[in-house]
Short mmCIF file of C-alpha atoms and ligand atoms in Angstrom, two decimals:
data_model
loop_
_atom_site.label_atom_id
_atom_site.label_comp_id
_atom_site.label_asym_id
_atom_site.label_seq_id
_atom_site.Cartn_x
_atom_site.Cartn_y
_atom_site.Cartn_z
CA UNK C 14 -12.34 12.24 -2.41
CA UNK C 15 -9.67 10.19 -0.61
CA UNK C 16 -7.19 10.53 2.33
CA UNK C 17 -3.70 9.33 2.01
CA UNK C 18 -1.76 7.73 4.87
CA UNK C 19 2.09 7.68 4.36
CA UNK C 20 3.92 5.50 6.69
CA UNK C 21 7.52 6.85 7.47
CA UNK C 22 8.19 5.75 10.90
CA UNK C 23 10.71 2.90 10.13
CA UNK C 24 14.12 3.15 11.45
CA UNK C 25 16.20 2.43 8.34
CA UNK C 26 18.46 -0.07 10.15
CA UNK C 27 19.03 -2.13 6.93
CA UNK C 28 20.06 1.08 5.03
CA UNK C 29 22.89 1.49 7.64
CA UNK C 30 21.94 5.25 8.09
CA UNK C 31 22.37 7.12 11.32
CA UNK C 32 18.96 8.77 11.00
CA UNK C 33 15.41 7.46 10.32
CA UNK C 34 15.04 6.32 6.75
CA UNK C 35 12.45 9.06 6.02
CA UNK C 36 15.17 11.69 6.52
CA UNK C 37 17.82 9.96 4.31
CA UNK C 38 18.88 12.23 1.63
CA UNK C 39 17.89 11.11 -1.91
CA UNK C 40 18.65 13.19 -5.06
CA UNK C 41 18.49 16.37 -2.93
CA UNK C 42 15.63 15.99 -0.75
CA UNK C 43 14.60 13.69 2.12
CA UNK C 44 13.34 10.23 0.99
CA UNK C 45 9.89 11.07 2.34
CA UNK C 46 9.68 14.19 0.22
CA UNK C 47 9.48 12.30 -3.03
CA UNK C 48 6.24 10.20 -2.26
CA UNK C 49 4.80 13.27 -0.50
CA UNK C 50 5.19 15.32 -3.67
CA UNK C 51 3.55 12.63 -5.85
CA UNK C 52 0.61 12.21 -3.38
CA UNK C 53 0.24 16.10 -3.36
CA UNK C 54 -0.15 16.02 -7.14
CA UNK C 55 -2.84 13.28 -7.01
CA UNK C 56 -6.07 14.96 -7.79
CA UNK C 57 -8.35 12.55 -5.89
CA UNK C 58 -6.56 13.02 -2.52
CA UNK C 59 -7.45 15.93 -0.53
CA UNK C 60 -5.84 15.29 2.84
CA UNK C 61 -2.53 13.47 3.85
CA UNK C 62 -1.57 11.96 7.25
CA UNK C 63 2.03 11.05 7.74
CA UNK C 64 3.22 8.51 10.50
CA UNK C 65 6.64 9.96 11.53
CA UNK C 66 9.45 8.45 13.55
CA UNK C 67 9.02 8.83 17.37
CA UNK C 68 9.61 12.35 18.61
CA UNK C 69 9.62 13.64 15.07
CA UNK C 70 6.13 14.82 14.40
CA UNK C 71 6.26 18.42 15.52
CA UNK C 72 6.52 21.74 13.88
CA UNK C 73 10.29 21.38 13.15
CA UNK C 74 9.67 18.24 10.96
CA UNK C 75 6.71 20.05 9.27
CA UNK C 76 8.84 22.96 8.44
CA UNK C 77 11.61 20.70 7.12
CA UNK C 78 9.17 18.99 4.76
CA UNK C 79 7.66 22.36 3.73
CA UNK C 80 4.09 21.21 4.59
CA UNK C 81 0.89 22.90 3.99
CA UNK C 82 -2.15 22.63 6.39
CA UNK C 83 -3.67 19.64 4.38
CA UNK C 84 -0.91 17.49 5.86
CA UNK C 85 -0.93 16.21 9.32
CA UNK C 86 1.89 14.50 11.25
CA UNK C 87 1.40 11.83 13.93
CA UNK C 88 3.95 9.52 15.61
CA UNK C 89 4.12 6.04 14.24
CA UNK C 90 4.00 2.79 16.30
CA UNK C 91 6.14 -0.22 16.90
CA UNK C 92 5.21 -1.97 13.75
CA UNK C 93 4.36 -0.88 10.28
CA UNK C 94 0.61 -1.70 10.69
CA UNK C 95 0.58 0.04 13.99
CA UNK C 96 1.79 3.12 12.29
CA UNK C 97 -1.02 2.80 9.66
CA UNK C 98 -3.57 2.37 12.56
CA UNK C 99 -2.33 5.52 14.17
CA UNK C 100 -2.50 7.47 11.00
CA UNK C 101 -5.98 6.17 10.25
CA UNK C 102 -7.15 7.35 13.60
CA UNK C 103 -6.02 10.96 12.75
CA UNK C 104 -7.45 10.75 9.26
CA UNK C 105 -11.05 12.01 9.42
CA UNK C 106 -13.97 10.43 7.49
CA UNK C 107 -13.08 9.88 3.87
CA UNK C 108 -14.41 6.55 2.85
CA UNK C 109 -11.36 5.79 0.47
CA UNK C 110 -8.02 5.44 2.27
CA UNK C 111 -4.74 5.07 0.37
CA UNK C 112 -1.80 3.75 2.31
CA UNK C 113 1.70 4.30 1.01
CA UNK C 114 5.15 3.55 2.23
CA UNK C 115 7.56 6.48 2.30
CA UNK C 116 10.27 3.96 1.36
CA UNK C 117 8.73 3.90 -2.17
CA UNK C 118 9.88 7.40 -3.58
CA UNK C 119 9.09 6.48 -7.25
CA UNK C 120 5.46 6.52 -6.71
CA UNK C 121 3.64 8.61 -9.53
CA UNK C 122 0.27 10.32 -9.21
CA UNK C 123 -0.97 8.25 -12.19
CA UNK C 124 -0.27 4.88 -10.18
CA UNK C 125 -2.06 6.47 -7.19
CA UNK C 126 -5.01 7.40 -9.28
CA UNK C 127 -5.25 4.05 -10.97
CA UNK C 128 -5.32 2.17 -7.73
CA UNK C 129 -7.95 4.49 -6.26
CA UNK C 130 -10.03 4.03 -9.51
CA UNK C 131 -9.71 0.23 -9.34
CA UNK C 132 -11.32 0.12 -5.87
CA UNK C 133 -13.96 2.67 -6.59
CA UNK C 134 -14.93 0.91 -9.77
CA UNK C 135 -15.39 -2.47 -8.13
CA UNK C 136 -18.03 -2.23 -5.44
CA UNK C 137 -17.32 -5.88 -4.30
CA UNK C 138 -13.77 -5.29 -3.36
CA UNK C 139 -12.38 -4.18 0.02
CA UNK C 140 -9.06 -3.23 -1.21
CA UNK C 141 -6.88 -2.70 -4.28
CA UNK C 142 -3.18 -3.03 -4.32
CA UNK C 143 -0.37 -2.12 -6.65
CA UNK C 144 1.86 -5.11 -7.64
CA UNK C 145 4.35 -6.01 -10.29
CA UNK C 146 4.67 -9.34 -12.19
CA UNK C 147 7.27 -11.48 -10.76
CA UNK C 148 10.37 -11.97 -13.23
CA UNK C 149 12.63 -14.32 -11.06
CA UNK C 150 11.80 -17.99 -10.76
CA UNK C 151 10.67 -18.38 -7.03
CA UNK C 152 11.30 -21.54 -5.07
CA UNK C 153 10.36 -22.52 -1.48
CA UNK C 154 13.13 -23.97 0.69
CA UNK C 155 13.17 -25.56 4.20
CA UNK C 156 15.46 -24.60 7.02
CA UNK C 157 18.29 -26.72 5.75
CA UNK C 158 18.07 -24.77 2.34
CA UNK C 159 16.65 -27.84 0.51
CA UNK C 160 14.36 -26.75 -2.10
CA UNK C 161 10.72 -28.03 -1.55
CA UNK C 162 8.88 -26.73 -4.63
CA UNK C 163 9.08 -24.29 -7.52
CA UNK C 164 6.08 -21.85 -7.58
CA UNK C 165 4.18 -21.07 -10.72
CA UNK C 166 5.44 -17.78 -11.59
CA UNK C 167 2.52 -16.83 -13.92
CA UNK C 168 0.34 -16.31 -10.94
CA UNK C 169 2.74 -14.52 -8.57
CA UNK C 170 2.84 -10.76 -7.86
CA UNK C 171 5.43 -8.71 -6.04
CA UNK C 172 3.24 -6.53 -3.87
CA UNK C 173 3.86 -2.78 -3.46
CA UNK C 174 2.04 0.33 -2.24
CA UNK C 175 -0.08 2.21 -2.77
CA UNK C 176 -2.74 -0.09 -1.27
CA UNK C 177 -6.25 1.55 -1.25
CA UNK C 178 -9.04 0.42 1.17
CA UNK C 179 -12.55 1.11 2.21
CA UNK C 180 -12.24 2.92 5.52
CA UNK C 181 -14.49 0.54 7.45
CA UNK C 182 -12.68 -2.67 6.24
CA UNK C 183 -9.31 -1.13 7.18
CA UNK C 184 -10.48 0.12 10.41
CA UNK C 185 -11.83 -3.30 11.39
CA UNK C 186 -8.65 -5.32 10.48
CA UNK C 187 -6.45 -2.88 12.26
CA UNK C 188 -8.30 -3.29 15.53
CA UNK C 189 -6.29 -6.32 16.15
CA UNK C 190 -3.81 -7.11 18.98
CA UNK C 191 -0.24 -5.44 18.42
CA UNK C 192 1.32 -8.96 18.06
CA UNK C 193 -1.04 -9.74 15.11
CA UNK C 194 -0.34 -6.25 13.56
CA UNK C 195 3.53 -6.85 13.95
CA UNK C 196 3.41 -10.04 11.91
CA UNK C 197 1.74 -8.30 8.95
CA UNK C 198 4.00 -7.16 6.24
CA UNK C 199 1.27 -5.31 4.40
CA UNK C 200 -2.26 -4.23 5.32
CA UNK C 201 -3.98 -6.19 2.50
CA UNK C 202 -2.86 -9.43 4.05
CA UNK C 203 -4.99 -8.48 7.12
CA UNK C 204 -7.97 -7.96 4.87
CA UNK C 205 -7.23 -11.43 3.15
CA UNK C 206 -7.09 -13.10 6.40
CA UNK C 207 -10.53 -11.66 7.46
CA UNK C 208 -12.12 -13.09 4.28
CA UNK C 209 -12.11 -9.79 2.32
CA UNK C 210 -11.57 -9.33 -1.39
CA UNK C 211 -8.31 -7.79 -2.54
CA UNK C 212 -7.76 -6.96 -6.22
CA UNK C 213 -4.39 -6.41 -8.04
CA UNK C 214 -3.55 -3.33 -10.13
CA UNK C 215 -0.52 -4.11 -12.30
CA UNK C 216 2.36 -1.78 -11.62
CA UNK C 217 5.93 -1.26 -12.63
CA UNK C 218 8.89 -2.72 -10.81
CA UNK C 219 10.33 0.84 -11.00
CA UNK C 220 8.05 1.55 -7.92
CA UNK C 221 10.80 -0.01 -5.79
CA UNK C 222 11.11 -0.01 -2.02
CA UNK C 223 14.27 1.50 -0.64
CA UNK C 224 15.67 -0.98 1.91
CA UNK C 225 19.32 -1.36 1.26
CA UNK C 226 22.10 1.03 0.02
CA UNK C 227 21.76 -0.61 -3.46
CA UNK C 228 18.14 0.27 -3.52
CA UNK C 229 19.00 3.88 -2.65
CA UNK C 230 21.49 4.21 -5.52
CA UNK C 231 18.95 2.66 -8.02
CA UNK C 232 16.25 5.05 -6.89
CA UNK C 233 18.65 8.01 -7.24
CA UNK C 234 19.40 6.98 -10.93
CA UNK C 235 15.74 6.35 -11.77
CA UNK C 236 14.76 9.78 -10.30
CA UNK C 237 17.49 11.54 -12.19
CA UNK C 238 16.30 9.76 -15.49
CA UNK C 239 12.75 10.80 -14.74
CA UNK C 240 13.70 14.57 -14.38
CA UNK C 241 15.87 14.43 -17.30
CA UNK C 242 12.82 13.31 -19.47
CA UNK C 243 10.57 15.79 -17.75
CA UNK C 244 12.96 18.71 -18.65
O1 LIG R 312 10.15 -2.08 7.25
P1 LIG R 312 9.50 -1.92 5.98
O2 LIG R 312 10.69 -1.62 5.00
O3 LIG R 312 8.72 -3.00 5.43
O4 LIG R 312 8.68 -0.51 6.16
C1 LIG R 312 7.87 -0.23 5.11
C2 LIG R 312 7.33 1.19 5.48
O5 LIG R 312 6.68 1.17 6.78
C3 LIG R 312 8.40 2.26 5.55
O6 LIG R 312 7.98 3.48 4.79
C4 LIG R 312 8.56 2.62 7.00
O7 LIG R 312 8.95 3.87 7.29
C5 LIG R 312 7.16 2.29 7.55
N1 LIG R 312 7.22 1.80 8.98
C6 LIG R 312 6.45 2.57 9.85
N2 LIG R 312 6.47 2.22 11.24
C7 LIG R 312 7.22 1.14 11.68
C8 LIG R 312 7.92 0.35 10.67
C9 LIG R 312 7.95 0.70 9.30
O8 LIG R 312 5.86 3.59 9.51
N3 LIG R 312 7.23 0.84 12.89
#
């Protein structure tokens, strides 16, 4: 069985909301509620730890999220990876650890299961990550906005969460100084830097990250569509 860590401690500044992003309303429930529901419906996951905004990990938050006892709240840290590290420390002993950003509300249980299965099925891998093929042409430019090169799109992936790790590999890389953790935009990059093997699990661009008001609107439309086709 696996444990899931949901990181939800971000401020949501780029969303322009007056409250932490996790609590921003999306299609009738807090943003965090959507990924939590998908994680709760993932059969291989038996426990969940959520890294919450500072001061927001008490019984009031638990009641607002309608949590059961298999979900634990901890306070997040200064950076995303510090929040992951704090949640990991509270997460018991399961060997397989799934990390998911609360900012990706379109997660499905099927995607979570397929990333877990990819890691479990490849004993030589330290991590498996969901990622979508890149559809834009990507160029690298210098500080003066002069293009330096055009990258080969056929080998590029836009990386998402869930990212699934072997506990010991994740624990080791998160045991780094705060400034190194702050520089990491995902946890898999820490594994790569330490020489570990990370495998890609193709995913849909629909598993988008809510960062700006446009993303929020798009997520709302996609969730409404999904519910219409479920009904
Ligand atoms: O900032 P960014 O959009 O990359 O954040 C990705 C995820 O990490 C979000 O779900 C956010 O809540 C979480 N996060 C966190 N602790 C921080 C910063 C971000 O849990 N200090």
